[in-house]
Structures are given as structure tokens and as C-alpha cells.
Amino acid sequence: MRLTSTGQKTVRVLGGLVVLALIGLGLRYAAQNGYGRSVLNSFVPEKVEGLDAATEKSQSNAKFAGLPSDKPAALPGAPEVRVNFWAWNSQMGCMLANGGPVTTEGSLMAKQGVKVFISRQDDNSQLMAQLTKLAAGLHAGQAQPRDGIHFIGIMGDGAGAFLSALNGQLVESFGPEYRAEVVGSCGYSRGEDKLMGPQKWRDDPQTMRGGVVAGVLRDGDWNIAQRFMGDNNIPNNPDERTWDPDAVNWVNTSSYTDAAEKYVSGYCEDRPVVKNGKRTGDNHRVCVEGIVTWTPADVTAARERGGIVSVVSTKEYSSQMPHVLIGIRKWNQDNRATVEKVLQAFLEGGDQVLAHPQALTRAAEISQEIYQESGADAAYWERYYKGVTERDKQGLQVELGGSKANNLADNLQLFGLAPGTSPETSRMRATYTVFGKLVTQQYPELVPSIPAYDSVFDVSYLRAIAQRAGASGTTGGQAETTNYGDASTPVTRVVGRRNYQITFATGSAEVTPATEKQLQELFDVLSINSLAVEVHGHTDNVGDPAANQQLSEDRAMAVKQWLERRSASTFPRGRLRVFAHGSTQPVESNRNEAGRAANRRVEIVIGS
């Protein structure tokens, strides 16, 4: 997803700051007991197979605004804004809005009267350094610092770790008003970030146990694999120096291309065997069977060796990886009008890309002009923005690429400002919470906590843009929608299946405070995709079978209704389907209390 001229995504420590470049989540795990921690069950949202192309649809109907020229706009006296972006197709609308590396004549940004300078920066430590320079200038009394940059764009699922590292230093050095914050989103990864592996992993996730995956650990694509594993009750071995036959094991790579190269070359090594975090005394030879990666490394794996498919990606986890635009709070507040103008132009650019093919083509040309990717051209960026299916070297059909631009309506939906949503139940909050919890649970020494959501997300700029657009009647295109079809139809492709011990009082389907806490966790993990959800109710065998059947239905229905009330936008009519099984499908023996407790459960199945 994030390219560099050498095909690598760099993750470095920021000099002068005790900062881990965490959005790459390039963390090195501090091992315990000489070899690592016990295997942990991952806490991640449901893994599900991809939506058909027709089920998820952008409704943009924005009037064509014309194409920007390639001539820089004069704009004398205009405010100047500097932006650093990864090379990432989710920013296609923002590229179009600016017209080039510097705002051009006829561009949407020029119409807003702002001169924006966009440059490529793939190194997360440098993104942190540039934001820190801006904060330092502001702290020194410069209203418009000449050093540093005003905004960066990164993956939303890594925002908690990134902001934890950066803001800890900014707040300590300059004060809380100088912290970094998210103000909007240019788009989504929708397929290009993925877990690739053998077809059997896709067909039966349990076959991943004992498997070996190569990739940059603790990164956004690693997050995708963790979600898939957690949703299917598959443990993660956090120590990349050992092999656990009951968990997924990792080969840590220096880059995404290195992950593909290790798969292509058939990389193997000998490792000590562990079970439950303890060495057995045996050794095992492990070989790379799968990768977590992004385009173009997925293309390399497909063309040079083949044999692995997209097991799960941001096509399935459709809300997992939004782009987020981050700036320094003090500058944002002191320059509110400029921030709103930049955001408005970016989101109008998203509308144009969504609605008009010629706008996408022009945006792809601008992308190559800014990214200067070796061996690529404008057609490359447009092709992999759309996403393609190609035959690999062994003849398998493999999905490659896939991104999406966001408009204003998509932003309002993402941040909980649209009808049927709220900031407290937004998809962005769920994404931030789920993956923040994941990294703090698995690596508490490195990331003991992440900033509170409300301290690092400011939706006031989006709210102001929306209010003006609503008053003028020029709201642009609608948000992306999903059609779930007949709610009585079971999913035909199951990708995630997990039991939840949701607590109800004996013989009751009433939601208690303890139940609410469990349901909130379920809400968060289900909010990060847009796939159909089956809620299966089960009981133990105590009591009348007919009464148990009804009780299982009532409890499953209580879960469904709670989720729908929590957010009608995230759980619209038809997404949740209820199935009641009573005591007919035990997972443990009903002869003892522990078994009966395990059988009193709600099973969540997600698929297409």
C-alpha cells in the first residue's frame, strides 16, 4: 500500500525523541524469560470473506467540476499548507483536489484560496519529526512556522499507537494544546492490504494453526491477520524466534517486499518448539507459507511463485483501514478557516473521483507526479485503485489492489456525524478502540496505553463544513451503502465464527450491566466491516427443551436488538440474522457445570 522508490516501507526511530515509529507498528518485542511471552488469543474483529462488488456501492452523484490544469496557481497572499502523504491510493481524491504537488489553476483547492504543497514521505519517523518541528515553531511564538508540515496521512487502524508515541513527547515538551489530532479522512484501503496464504486457510481458518507468515510485525497488515485469527479463536505466537504448533507463527521482515521475496524464495529456518509459551526441547524446521503485505508485493508473490490467495483483506474488513489526516491541535485551532477549506477541497475531490472516470484518471496522473514511483505510471495507480483479479504463476485467481476515495458524506458516516450515527458509536471510534486494545494487550511494555479517543479526534471541522453544505443545499454525493438482501438467508461463505459467553441471568434474556460491557466489545469488533452477521443462540440442557429453544431465541434477539439500537447506521435492517438452537448443539459436555456454562453462549458468524 505504501510504496517507496526501493519498494520498501521504512520504520525508523526518530532521533531526538524517544519515539517508536508505531504506525508501521515497527515494534521489536521485548522478550520475557529469554524467549517470549505465552501465546495470546488475539482480540480482533470478525474475519469475513469479501463482499460482492454490487453489494457495497458509492452513491456519489456530484456534478462534474472540470479538471485542474497542471499550471501552479498564483494565489498571492493565500495561506500556505504543507502536507506529507504516503504513496497510497486512498488519497486519490486529495490528489485531484490539489491538481499537483503545488495547488494548480482550476483546482478545487485553488477555488478555496489555499496554496497546498503535497510531498511524499513513507518514513513514519519522519512524519513524526515534521509534525514535531511545526509544534516547536508554534511553541516558540511563530504563528506560521516555516519548518515542519501541517498535515500527514496514515492508516487509521494504527492511529492509536502512532499518537501514543508522538503525543507523549509533544505534550511533555510543549503542553497538551500542541498534541497531534485527527481532523478527517481522504479514503480507505479496500483490498490492497491483506493476508495471503494457501487456499485451505481461506476455506478453513483452523488450518492456520502451526502456519508461518512473513511480514512487518505489529503493522496494519499484521492487524488484518490478527483480526482473522482472533475472530476464529486461533492463538498468536508473539515470539518470532520460536514455533508453536497450535498458533500462528511469524517471520519478521524488514519490509513488505522482503515478505514477498521470502515467500518466493521458499525461506526456511530451524526454531525451538514451544507450547503454551514454554520450550519443549524439540526443534522444528519452519518455512514461509503466507505473507501480510500490500501492493505491489502481492503482485510479486503472485507472478513470481503463486500458490497463495487473498485470505482476508481490507475488502472484507471494509472499515478497518481508513486514511486519517493528522495535524497539530494548536495550529488547527488558530487557523480554523484554513483547515476547513483544505478539508472541503479534499472531500470535494473525493466526490469527483467517485463520480467521474476522467477525474480518477487525472488523479492517477497527479499521484505519479507526486509519488514518482520507479517503474510505475498513471495507469498503474488507476489500475490498483480500482483493484483487479489476475492469474498467478500457478493459475490461481488472485485479488490485487483496491482503494476508495472518501467524500464529505463518507466522513460524516465514519466519524459518527451522519443521521443514525453518533461520535460515541462511530466506526472510527470502534477501529481506534479495537486496534488500540490489540497492541496494548499484546505488547504492554512497548505500548502501555493509547490516548483517549476524544482527546485526539476533533470532528468540529467536518461538522462546520457539513452545516454550511446543508444550508446551501450543496452536500455533494451520498455515503457508501451496503445492500444485505434477504435477512432470512444464511451467509453462504463463512469467514469468521466465534463463540461469545454473553452473560444473562438464569432463565432470562434481560440485558444486564455485565451483558452491556460484553455487547459493547461485540459492537466494536463488528463495526469494522460491513458484512452480514448471524447471531446463533444456544443453551445448556437444564430444563424443558421447548423452553430452552425459546430462551435461546430470546437471548439472540436481545443481542440483535441491542446492536441495532446502538447504531442504526452500522447495523441497518437486514444485516443481523437470528438463529435459535436451544440445547441441540453443545460444544462441551452437559454433565458438569463448566461444560454447561460453555454451552450457554451466543455464536457470531460473519460472511457474505
Coordinates of C-alpha atoms in Angstrom, one line a residue:
M1 CA 0.0 0.0 0.0
R2 CA 2.7 2.5 1.0
L3 CA 5.4 2.4 -1.7
T4 CA 9.0 3.7 -1.6
S5 CA 11.3 4.0 -4.5
T6 CA 13.1 0.9 -3.3
G7 CA 9.9 -0.9 -2.8
Q8 CA 10.3 -0.8 1.0
K9 CA 8.4 0.9 3.8
T10 CA 10.9 2.2 6.3
V11 CA 10.4 2.1 10.0
R12 CA 13.0 4.0 12.0
V13 CA 13.4 5.5 15.4
L14 CA 13.0 9.3 15.4
G15 CA 16.3 10.9 16.6
G16 CA 15.9 13.3 19.5
L17 CA 12.6 11.8 20.5
V18 CA 12.2 8.5 22.4
V19 CA 9.6 7.6 19.8
L20 CA 8.7 4.2 18.2
A21 CA 7.6 4.6 14.7
L22 CA 4.4 2.8 15.6
I23 CA 2.1 3.3 12.7
G24 CA 4.3 1.0 10.8
L25 CA 4.0 -0.6 14.3
G26 CA 7.6 -1.5 13.7
L27 CA 8.0 -2.6 17.3
R28 CA 10.5 -5.1 18.4
Y29 CA 9.1 -7.3 21.1
A30 CA 10.9 -7.2 24.4
A31 CA 11.1 -10.9 25.2
Q32 CA 10.4 -12.4 28.6
N33 CA 12.2 -15.3 30.1
G34 CA 14.7 -15.3 27.3
Y35 CA 12.3 -16.4 24.5
G36 CA 9.0 -14.6 24.7
R37 CA 5.6 -14.5 26.2
S38 CA 2.9 -17.0 26.4
V39 CA 0.8 -17.4 23.3
L40 CA -2.1 -14.9 23.4
N41 CA -5.5 -15.1 21.9
S42 CA -5.8 -12.1 19.6
F43 CA -8.5 -9.6 20.3
V44 CA -9.6 -8.6 16.9
P45 CA -12.8 -8.1 14.9
E46 CA -14.6 -10.7 12.8
K47 CA -12.8 -12.0 9.7
V48 CA -15.2 -12.4 6.7
E49 CA -15.0 -13.1 3.1
G50 CA -15.4 -10.3 0.5
L51 CA -18.5 -8.5 -0.4
D52 CA -19.6 -8.9 -4.0
A53 CA -18.9 -5.8 -5.9
A54 CA -22.6 -5.0 -6.3
T55 CA -23.4 -5.1 -2.6
E56 CA -21.2 -2.2 -1.5
K57 CA -21.8 0.9 -3.6
S58 CA -20.8 4.6 -3.6
Q59 CA -23.7 6.8 -4.3
S60 CA -21.8 9.9 -5.4
N61 CA -23.7 12.0 -7.9
A62 CA -21.6 15.1 -7.7
K63 CA -21.7 17.5 -10.7
F64 CA -18.5 17.4 -12.8
A65 CA -16.3 20.3 -11.6
G66 CA -13.9 20.1 -14.5
L67 CA -10.2 19.0 -14.4
P68 CA -7.4 21.1 -12.8
S69 CA -4.6 22.3 -15.0
D70 CA -1.0 21.4 -14.5
K71 CA 0.0 25.1 -14.1
P72 CA 0.6 26.3 -10.5
A73 CA -1.9 28.8 -9.3
A74 CA -0.6 32.2 -8.3
L75 CA -2.8 32.8 -5.3
P76 CA -1.0 35.9 -3.9
G77 CA -1.3 36.2 -0.1
A78 CA -3.1 32.8 0.2
P79 CA -2.4 30.8 3.3
E80 CA 0.2 28.0 2.7
V81 CA -0.2 24.5 4.0
R82 CA 2.3 21.7 3.7
V83 CA 1.2 18.0 3.6
N84 CA 3.2 14.7 3.7
F85 CA 1.5 11.7 2.3
W86 CA 2.5 8.1 1.9
A87 CA 2.2 6.7 -1.6
W88 CA -1.3 5.3 -1.1
N89 CA -4.3 5.2 -3.4
S90 CA -6.8 6.1 -0.7
Q91 CA -5.7 9.7 -1.2
M92 CA -6.8 9.8 -4.8
G93 CA -9.5 12.5 -4.1
C94 CA -7.0 14.7 -2.3
M95 CA -4.6 14.4 -5.2
L96 CA -7.2 15.6 -7.6
A97 CA -8.3 18.4 -5.3
N98 CA -4.8 20.0 -5.3
G99 CA -4.1 19.4 -9.0
G100 CA -0.4 18.6 -8.5
P101 CA 2.5 18.9 -5.9
V102 CA 1.5 22.5 -5.6
T103 CA -2.0 23.8 -6.0
T104 CA -2.8 24.4 -9.6
E105 CA -5.1 26.7 -11.6
G106 CA -8.6 25.5 -11.8
S107 CA -8.2 23.0 -8.9
L108 CA -10.7 22.7 -6.1
M109 CA -8.0 23.9 -3.7
A110 CA -7.4 27.0 -5.7
K111 CA -11.1 27.7 -5.6
Q112 CA -10.8 27.6 -1.8
G113 CA -8.0 30.2 -1.9
V114 CA -5.4 28.0 -0.2
K115 CA -1.9 27.0 -1.6
V116 CA -1.1 23.4 -0.6
F117 CA 2.2 21.7 -1.1
I118 CA 1.9 17.9 -1.1
S119 CA 5.1 15.7 -1.0
R120 CA 5.6 12.1 -0.5
Q121 CA 7.0 10.7 2.8
D122 CA 6.9 7.0 3.5
D123 CA 9.0 7.1 6.7
N124 CA 6.8 7.3 9.8
S125 CA 9.6 8.6 12.0
Q126 CA 10.0 11.5 9.6
L127 CA 6.3 12.2 9.7
M128 CA 6.6 12.5 13.5
A129 CA 9.7 14.6 13.1
Q130 CA 7.9 17.1 10.8
L131 CA 4.9 17.4 13.0
T132 CA 7.2 18.0 15.9
K133 CA 9.0 20.8 14.1
L134 CA 5.7 22.6 13.4
A135 CA 4.8 22.2 17.1
A136 CA 8.2 23.5 18.2
G137 CA 7.8 26.6 16.0
L138 CA 4.4 27.3 17.3
H139 CA 5.7 26.9 20.9
A140 CA 8.5 29.4 20.1
G141 CA 5.9 32.0 19.2
Q142 CA 5.8 31.6 15.4
A143 CA 2.3 32.0 14.1
Q144 CA 3.2 30.3 10.8
P145 CA 6.4 28.3 11.3
R146 CA 8.5 27.8 8.2
D147 CA 9.7 24.4 9.4
G148 CA 7.7 21.3 9.6
I149 CA 4.5 20.2 8.0
H150 CA 0.9 20.9 8.8
F151 CA -0.8 17.6 8.0
I152 CA 0.2 14.0 7.4
G153 CA -1.9 11.0 6.3
I154 CA -1.6 7.5 7.8
M155 CA -3.6 4.3 8.5
G156 CA -6.5 4.8 10.9
D157 CA -6.1 1.4 12.5
G158 CA -2.6 2.3 13.6
A159 CA -3.5 5.8 14.8
G160 CA -3.7 4.9 18.5
A161 CA -0.1 3.6 18.5
F162 CA 1.2 6.4 16.4
L163 CA -0.4 9.1 18.5
S164 CA 0.6 7.4 21.7
A165 CA 4.2 7.6 20.7
L166 CA 4.1 11.1 19.2
N167 CA 1.8 12.8 21.7
G168 CA 3.7 11.6 24.7
Q169 CA 6.6 13.6 23.6
L170 CA 4.7 16.6 22.2
V171 CA 2.7 17.1 25.4
E172 CA 5.7 16.6 27.7
S173 CA 7.8 19.1 25.6
F174 CA 5.3 21.7 24.7
G175 CA 2.0 21.2 26.5
P176 CA -1.4 19.5 25.7
E177 CA -2.5 22.1 23.2
Y178 CA 0.3 21.1 20.9
R179 CA -0.8 17.4 20.7
A180 CA -1.5 15.9 17.3
E181 CA -5.1 15.2 16.3
V182 CA -7.2 13.6 13.5
V183 CA -9.4 16.0 11.6
G184 CA -10.7 14.0 8.6
S185 CA -10.2 11.1 6.2
C186 CA -9.3 11.1 2.5
G187 CA -10.3 7.5 1.8
Y188 CA -10.0 3.8 2.6
S189 CA -7.8 0.8 1.7
R190 CA -10.3 -1.6 0.2
G191 CA -8.4 -4.7 -0.7
E192 CA -4.7 -3.9 -1.3
D193 CA -3.7 -4.5 2.4
K194 CA -4.1 -8.3 3.0
L195 CA -3.2 -11.6 4.5
M196 CA -2.2 -14.0 1.7
G197 CA -1.8 -17.8 2.2
P198 CA -2.8 -21.2 1.0
Q199 CA -6.4 -21.7 -0.2
K200 CA -7.0 -24.0 2.8
W201 CA -6.6 -21.1 5.2
R202 CA -9.4 -19.3 3.4
D203 CA -11.6 -22.4 3.4
D204 CA -10.9 -23.5 7.0
P205 CA -9.1 -20.9 9.2
Q206 CA -8.2 -23.6 11.7
T207 CA -5.6 -24.9 9.3
M208 CA -3.6 -21.8 10.0
R209 CA -2.5 -23.3 13.4
G210 CA 1.2 -24.1 13.1
G211 CA 1.4 -21.9 10.0
V212 CA 4.2 -19.4 9.4
V213 CA 3.6 -15.9 8.0
A214 CA 6.2 -13.4 6.9
G215 CA 5.7 -9.6 7.2
V216 CA 6.4 -6.5 9.1
L217 CA 5.2 -7.3 12.6
R218 CA 2.8 -5.0 14.6
D219 CA 1.9 -3.2 11.4
G220 CA -1.5 -2.5 9.8
D221 CA -1.4 -5.6 7.6
W222 CA -0.3 -7.6 10.6
N223 CA -3.5 -6.2 12.2
I224 CA -5.5 -7.8 9.4
A225 CA -4.1 -11.2 10.2
Q226 CA -4.6 -10.7 14.0
R227 CA -8.3 -9.9 13.4
F228 CA -8.7 -13.0 11.3
M229 CA -7.1 -15.1 13.9
G230 CA -9.0 -13.6 16.9
D231 CA -12.3 -14.0 15.1
N232 CA -11.6 -17.7 14.6
N233 CA -10.1 -18.4 18.0
I234 CA -6.6 -19.0 16.7
P235 CA -3.8 -18.0 19.0
N236 CA -0.9 -15.8 18.0
N237 CA 2.7 -16.6 18.9
P238 CA 4.3 -13.2 19.6
D239 CA 7.9 -14.5 19.7
E240 CA 9.2 -14.7 16.1
R241 CA 12.1 -16.9 17.3
T242 CA 10.1 -20.0 18.2
W243 CA 7.4 -22.2 16.6
D244 CA 4.1 -23.2 18.3
P245 CA 2.1 -25.9 16.5
D246 CA -1.2 -24.6 17.9
A247 CA -0.6 -20.9 17.0
V248 CA 0.2 -18.7 14.0
N249 CA 4.0 -18.1 13.9
W250 CA 5.9 -15.2 12.3
V251 CA 9.0 -14.3 10.3
N252 CA 9.7 -10.7 10.9
T253 CA 10.7 -8.9 7.7
S254 CA 12.4 -5.6 7.1
S255 CA 9.8 -4.5 4.5
Y256 CA 6.7 -5.7 2.7
T257 CA 8.7 -6.6 -0.4
D258 CA 11.0 -8.6 1.8
A259 CA 7.9 -10.6 2.9
A260 CA 7.1 -11.4 -0.7
E261 CA 10.7 -12.2 -1.5
K262 CA 11.0 -14.6 1.4
Y263 CA 7.8 -16.4 0.1
V264 CA 9.1 -16.5 -3.4
S265 CA 12.5 -17.9 -2.4
G266 CA 11.0 -20.5 -0.1
Y267 CA 12.7 -19.1 3.0
C268 CA 13.1 -21.7 5.9
E269 CA 14.8 -21.8 9.3
D270 CA 15.1 -24.1 12.3
R271 CA 13.3 -23.0 15.5
P272 CA 12.7 -24.3 19.1
V273 CA 9.3 -25.7 19.6
V274 CA 7.1 -24.1 22.3
K275 CA 3.7 -25.0 23.7
N276 CA 1.8 -22.6 26.0
G277 CA 4.8 -20.3 25.9
K278 CA 7.3 -22.9 27.2
R279 CA 10.0 -24.6 25.2
T280 CA 9.6 -28.4 24.7
G281 CA 13.3 -29.1 24.0
D282 CA 12.5 -30.0 20.4
N283 CA 13.3 -28.2 17.2
H284 CA 11.2 -27.7 14.0
R285 CA 12.1 -26.5 10.6
V286 CA 9.6 -23.8 9.5
C287 CA 9.1 -22.3 6.0
V288 CA 7.1 -19.2 5.0
E289 CA 3.6 -20.3 3.9
G290 CA 1.9 -16.9 3.8
I291 CA 2.5 -13.2 3.9
V292 CA 0.9 -9.9 5.2
T293 CA 1.6 -7.3 2.6
W294 CA 0.4 -4.6 0.2
T295 CA 0.5 -3.8 -3.5
P296 CA 3.0 -4.2 -5.3
A297 CA 4.4 -7.0 -3.1
D298 CA 1.3 -9.1 -3.5
V299 CA 1.8 -8.8 -7.3
T300 CA 5.4 -10.0 -6.8
A301 CA 4.3 -13.1 -4.8
A302 CA 1.6 -13.9 -7.4
R303 CA 3.7 -13.5 -10.5
E304 CA 7.0 -15.0 -9.3
R305 CA 5.8 -18.0 -7.4
G306 CA 2.0 -18.1 -6.9
G307 CA 0.0 -20.6 -5.0
I308 CA -1.4 -18.2 -2.3
V309 CA -4.6 -16.3 -2.4
S310 CA -6.1 -13.3 -0.5
V311 CA -7.3 -15.0 2.7
V312 CA -8.7 -11.7 4.0
S313 CA -8.1 -8.1 3.2
T314 CA -9.4 -4.6 3.7
K315 CA -12.0 -5.5 1.1
E316 CA -13.7 -7.7 3.7
Y317 CA -12.7 -5.6 6.7
S318 CA -14.1 -2.6 4.9
S319 CA -13.9 -0.1 7.8
Q320 CA -10.6 -1.2 9.3
M321 CA -8.2 1.0 7.4
P322 CA -9.5 4.5 6.8
H323 CA -7.0 7.1 5.9
V324 CA -6.7 9.7 8.7
L325 CA -5.5 13.3 8.3
I326 CA -3.4 14.4 11.3
G327 CA -2.3 17.9 12.3
I328 CA -1.2 19.8 15.4
R329 CA -4.1 21.0 17.5
K330 CA -2.9 24.5 18.3
W331 CA -2.3 25.3 14.6
N332 CA -5.6 23.8 13.6
Q333 CA -7.5 25.9 16.2
D334 CA -5.6 29.1 15.3
N335 CA -6.2 28.5 11.6
R336 CA -9.7 27.0 11.7
A337 CA -10.9 28.6 8.4
T338 CA -7.9 27.3 6.5
V339 CA -8.3 23.8 7.9
E340 CA -11.9 23.8 6.9
K341 CA -11.1 25.0 3.4
V342 CA -8.4 22.3 2.9
L343 CA -10.8 19.6 4.1
Q344 CA -13.6 20.8 2.0
A345 CA -11.4 20.8 -1.2
F346 CA -10.1 17.3 -0.3
L347 CA -13.6 15.9 0.2
E348 CA -15.0 17.6 -3.0
G349 CA -12.1 15.9 -4.8
G350 CA -13.2 12.6 -3.3
D351 CA -16.7 13.2 -4.8
Q352 CA -15.3 13.9 -8.2
V353 CA -13.1 10.7 -8.2
L354 CA -16.1 8.6 -7.1
A355 CA -18.5 10.1 -9.7
H356 CA -16.4 10.8 -12.8
P357 CA -14.0 8.4 -14.5
Q358 CA -12.0 11.3 -16.1
A359 CA -11.4 12.7 -12.6
L360 CA -10.0 9.4 -11.4
T361 CA -7.7 9.3 -14.5
R362 CA -6.4 12.8 -13.8
A363 CA -6.0 12.0 -10.1
A364 CA -3.8 9.0 -11.1
E365 CA -1.6 11.2 -13.2
I366 CA -1.2 13.6 -10.3
S367 CA -0.4 10.7 -8.0
Q368 CA 2.5 9.6 -10.2
E369 CA 3.7 13.2 -10.4
I370 CA 3.8 13.4 -6.6
Y371 CA 4.9 9.8 -5.7
Q372 CA 7.5 9.4 -8.6
E373 CA 7.3 5.7 -8.1
S374 CA 10.0 3.9 -10.1
G375 CA 8.6 1.7 -12.8
A376 CA 5.0 3.0 -12.3
D377 CA 2.9 5.3 -14.4
A378 CA -0.5 6.9 -14.1
A379 CA -2.2 3.8 -15.4
Y380 CA -0.6 1.8 -12.6
W381 CA -2.2 4.0 -9.9
E382 CA -5.6 3.9 -11.6
R383 CA -5.5 0.1 -12.1
Y384 CA -4.7 -0.7 -8.5
Y385 CA -7.0 2.0 -7.1
K386 CA -9.8 0.0 -8.8
G387 CA -8.4 -3.4 -7.8
V388 CA -8.0 -6.3 -10.2
T389 CA -8.1 -10.1 -10.3
E390 CA -5.2 -11.7 -12.0
R391 CA -4.0 -15.3 -12.6
D392 CA -0.8 -16.1 -10.6
K393 CA 2.1 -18.2 -11.8
Q394 CA 0.2 -21.4 -10.8
G395 CA -3.0 -20.4 -12.5
L396 CA -4.9 -19.3 -9.4
Q397 CA -7.1 -16.2 -9.5
V398 CA -5.7 -13.6 -7.0
E399 CA -7.2 -10.3 -6.0
L400 CA -4.7 -7.4 -6.1
G401 CA -5.1 -3.7 -5.1
G402 CA -8.2 -1.9 -4.2
S403 CA -8.8 1.6 -2.6
K404 CA -11.5 4.1 -2.3
A405 CA -11.8 7.9 -2.1
N406 CA -14.0 9.5 0.6
N407 CA -16.4 12.4 0.2
L408 CA -18.0 14.5 2.9
A409 CA -20.9 12.1 3.4
D410 CA -18.4 9.2 3.9
N411 CA -16.5 11.3 6.5
L412 CA -19.8 12.1 8.4
Q413 CA -20.6 8.4 8.4
L414 CA -17.1 7.3 9.5
F415 CA -16.8 9.8 12.4
G416 CA -20.4 9.5 13.6
L417 CA -21.9 12.7 12.3
A418 CA -24.4 11.3 9.8
P419 CA -28.1 10.6 10.6
G420 CA -28.3 7.3 12.5
T421 CA -24.8 7.6 13.9
S422 CA -23.1 9.4 16.8
P423 CA -19.4 10.1 17.6
E424 CA -19.8 7.7 20.6
T425 CA -20.8 4.8 18.3
S426 CA -18.8 5.7 15.2
R427 CA -16.9 3.3 13.0
M428 CA -13.7 5.3 13.5
R429 CA -14.0 5.1 17.3
A430 CA -14.5 1.3 17.0
T431 CA -11.5 1.0 14.8
Y432 CA -9.3 3.1 17.1
T433 CA -10.5 1.2 20.2
V434 CA -10.2 -2.4 18.8
F435 CA -6.7 -2.0 17.4
G436 CA -5.5 0.2 20.3
K437 CA -6.6 -2.6 22.6
L438 CA -4.9 -5.2 20.4
V439 CA -1.5 -3.6 20.6
T440 CA -1.7 -2.7 24.3
Q441 CA -2.8 -6.2 25.2
Q442 CA -0.1 -8.0 23.2
Y443 CA 2.8 -5.5 23.8
P444 CA 2.1 -3.7 27.1
E445 CA 5.7 -2.9 27.7
L446 CA 6.0 -1.1 24.4
V447 CA 2.5 0.5 24.3
P448 CA 1.1 0.6 27.8
S449 CA -1.8 2.8 26.7
I450 CA -3.2 4.9 23.8
P451 CA -4.7 8.4 24.1
A452 CA -8.4 8.7 24.9
Y453 CA -10.3 8.9 21.6
D454 CA -11.9 12.3 22.3
S455 CA -8.5 13.8 23.1
V456 CA -7.1 13.1 19.6
F457 CA -10.1 13.4 17.3
D458 CA -11.7 16.8 16.5
V459 CA -14.8 16.5 14.3
S460 CA -15.7 20.2 14.6
Y461 CA -14.1 21.0 11.3
L462 CA -16.2 18.4 9.5
R463 CA -19.3 19.4 11.4
A464 CA -18.8 23.0 10.3
I465 CA -18.4 22.0 6.6
A466 CA -21.5 19.8 6.8
Q467 CA -23.6 22.6 8.3
R468 CA -22.6 25.1 5.6
A469 CA -23.2 22.5 2.9
G470 CA -26.6 21.6 4.3
A471 CA -27.6 25.3 4.5
S472 CA -26.5 25.9 0.9
G473 CA -28.1 22.6 -0.4
T474 CA -24.8 21.5 -1.9
T475 CA -24.0 18.5 0.2
G476 CA -22.4 16.6 -2.7
G477 CA -22.6 12.8 -3.1
Q478 CA -24.1 10.4 -0.6
A479 CA -22.2 8.0 1.6
E480 CA -21.3 4.5 0.6
T481 CA -24.1 2.0 1.3
T482 CA -24.5 -1.8 1.6
N483 CA -27.4 -3.9 0.5
Y484 CA -27.8 -7.0 2.7
G485 CA -30.6 -8.7 0.7
D486 CA -33.0 -11.1 2.4
A487 CA -32.3 -11.2 6.2
S488 CA -33.7 -14.7 6.4
T489 CA -30.9 -16.1 4.2
P490 CA -27.9 -17.6 5.9
V491 CA -24.4 -16.5 4.8
T492 CA -23.1 -18.7 2.0
R493 CA -19.4 -18.1 2.8
V494 CA -18.4 -18.2 6.4
V495 CA -15.2 -16.4 7.2
G496 CA -15.4 -15.7 10.9
R497 CA -17.0 -17.9 13.6
R498 CA -16.6 -17.2 17.3
N499 CA -18.4 -18.0 20.5
Y500 CA -19.2 -15.3 23.0
Q501 CA -20.1 -16.0 26.6
I502 CA -22.6 -13.2 26.9
T503 CA -23.9 -13.3 30.4
F504 CA -27.7 -13.4 31.1
A505 CA -29.4 -14.1 34.4
T506 CA -30.7 -17.7 34.7
G507 CA -33.7 -18.2 32.6
S508 CA -33.7 -14.6 31.4
A509 CA -32.9 -12.7 28.2
E510 CA -32.7 -9.4 30.0
V511 CA -29.6 -7.3 29.3
T512 CA -27.7 -6.6 32.5
P513 CA -24.7 -4.1 33.1
A514 CA -22.4 -7.1 32.7
T515 CA -24.0 -8.0 29.5
E516 CA -23.8 -4.4 28.2
K517 CA -20.0 -4.5 28.6
Q518 CA -19.8 -7.7 26.6
L519 CA -22.1 -6.3 23.9
Q520 CA -20.0 -3.2 23.6
E521 CA -17.0 -5.3 22.8
L522 CA -19.0 -7.2 20.2
F523 CA -20.3 -3.9 18.8
D524 CA -16.8 -2.6 18.3
V525 CA -15.5 -5.7 16.5
L526 CA -18.5 -5.9 14.2
S527 CA -18.3 -2.2 13.4
I528 CA -15.1 -2.6 11.4
N529 CA -16.7 -4.5 8.5
S530 CA -19.9 -4.3 6.6
L531 CA -20.7 -8.0 6.2
A532 CA -23.8 -9.9 7.2
V533 CA -23.9 -11.2 10.8
E534 CA -25.6 -14.3 12.1
V535 CA -26.4 -14.4 15.8
H536 CA -26.8 -18.0 17.0
G537 CA -28.4 -18.6 20.4
H538 CA -27.5 -21.7 22.5
T539 CA -28.4 -23.0 26.0
D540 CA -27.4 -25.9 28.2
N541 CA -29.7 -28.9 28.6
V542 CA -31.1 -28.0 32.0
G543 CA -34.9 -27.6 31.9
D544 CA -37.6 -28.1 29.3
P545 CA -36.2 -28.4 25.7
A546 CA -39.0 -26.2 24.3
A547 CA -38.4 -23.5 26.9
N548 CA -34.7 -23.7 26.1
Q549 CA -35.4 -23.3 22.4
Q550 CA -37.4 -20.1 23.1
L551 CA -34.8 -18.8 25.6
S552 CA -32.0 -19.2 23.0
E553 CA -34.1 -17.2 20.5
D554 CA -34.9 -14.5 23.1
R555 CA -31.2 -14.1 24.0
A556 CA -30.1 -14.0 20.4
M557 CA -32.8 -11.5 19.7
A558 CA -31.7 -9.4 22.7
V559 CA -28.2 -9.2 21.2
K560 CA -29.6 -8.2 17.8
Q561 CA -31.8 -5.5 19.2
W562 CA -29.1 -4.1 21.4
L563 CA -26.7 -3.7 18.5
E564 CA -29.3 -2.2 16.2
R565 CA -30.3 0.4 18.9
R566 CA -26.7 1.2 19.4
S567 CA -26.2 2.3 15.8
A568 CA -28.8 2.0 13.0
S569 CA -26.2 3.0 10.5
T570 CA -23.7 0.3 11.4
F571 CA -26.5 -2.3 11.8
P572 CA -29.2 -1.4 9.3
R573 CA -32.2 -3.6 8.6
G574 CA -31.1 -6.9 7.2
R575 CA -27.6 -7.1 8.4
L576 CA -28.2 -9.1 11.6
R577 CA -30.0 -12.5 11.3
V578 CA -31.1 -14.6 14.4
F579 CA -30.9 -18.4 14.7
A580 CA -32.1 -20.3 17.8
H581 CA -30.7 -23.8 18.6
G582 CA -31.7 -24.3 22.3
S583 CA -29.6 -27.1 23.7
T584 CA -29.2 -29.1 20.5
Q585 CA -25.7 -28.0 19.6
P586 CA -23.5 -28.3 22.8
V587 CA -19.8 -27.6 22.4
E588 CA -18.9 -29.3 25.8
S589 CA -20.4 -32.0 28.0
N590 CA -23.6 -31.0 29.9
R591 CA -22.6 -33.4 32.7
N592 CA -20.7 -30.7 34.7
E593 CA -21.2 -27.0 35.4
A594 CA -18.1 -26.0 33.4
G595 CA -19.5 -27.7 30.3
R596 CA -23.0 -26.3 30.8
A597 CA -21.6 -22.8 31.2
A598 CA -19.7 -23.2 27.9
N599 CA -22.9 -24.3 26.2
R600 CA -24.8 -21.2 27.3
R601 CA -23.4 -19.0 24.6
V602 CA -24.0 -16.8 21.6
E603 CA -22.1 -17.7 18.4
I604 CA -21.4 -15.0 15.9
V605 CA -20.9 -15.9 12.3
I606 CA -19.9 -13.3 9.7
G607 CA -19.8 -13.8 6.0
S608 CA -21.2 -12.9 2.6

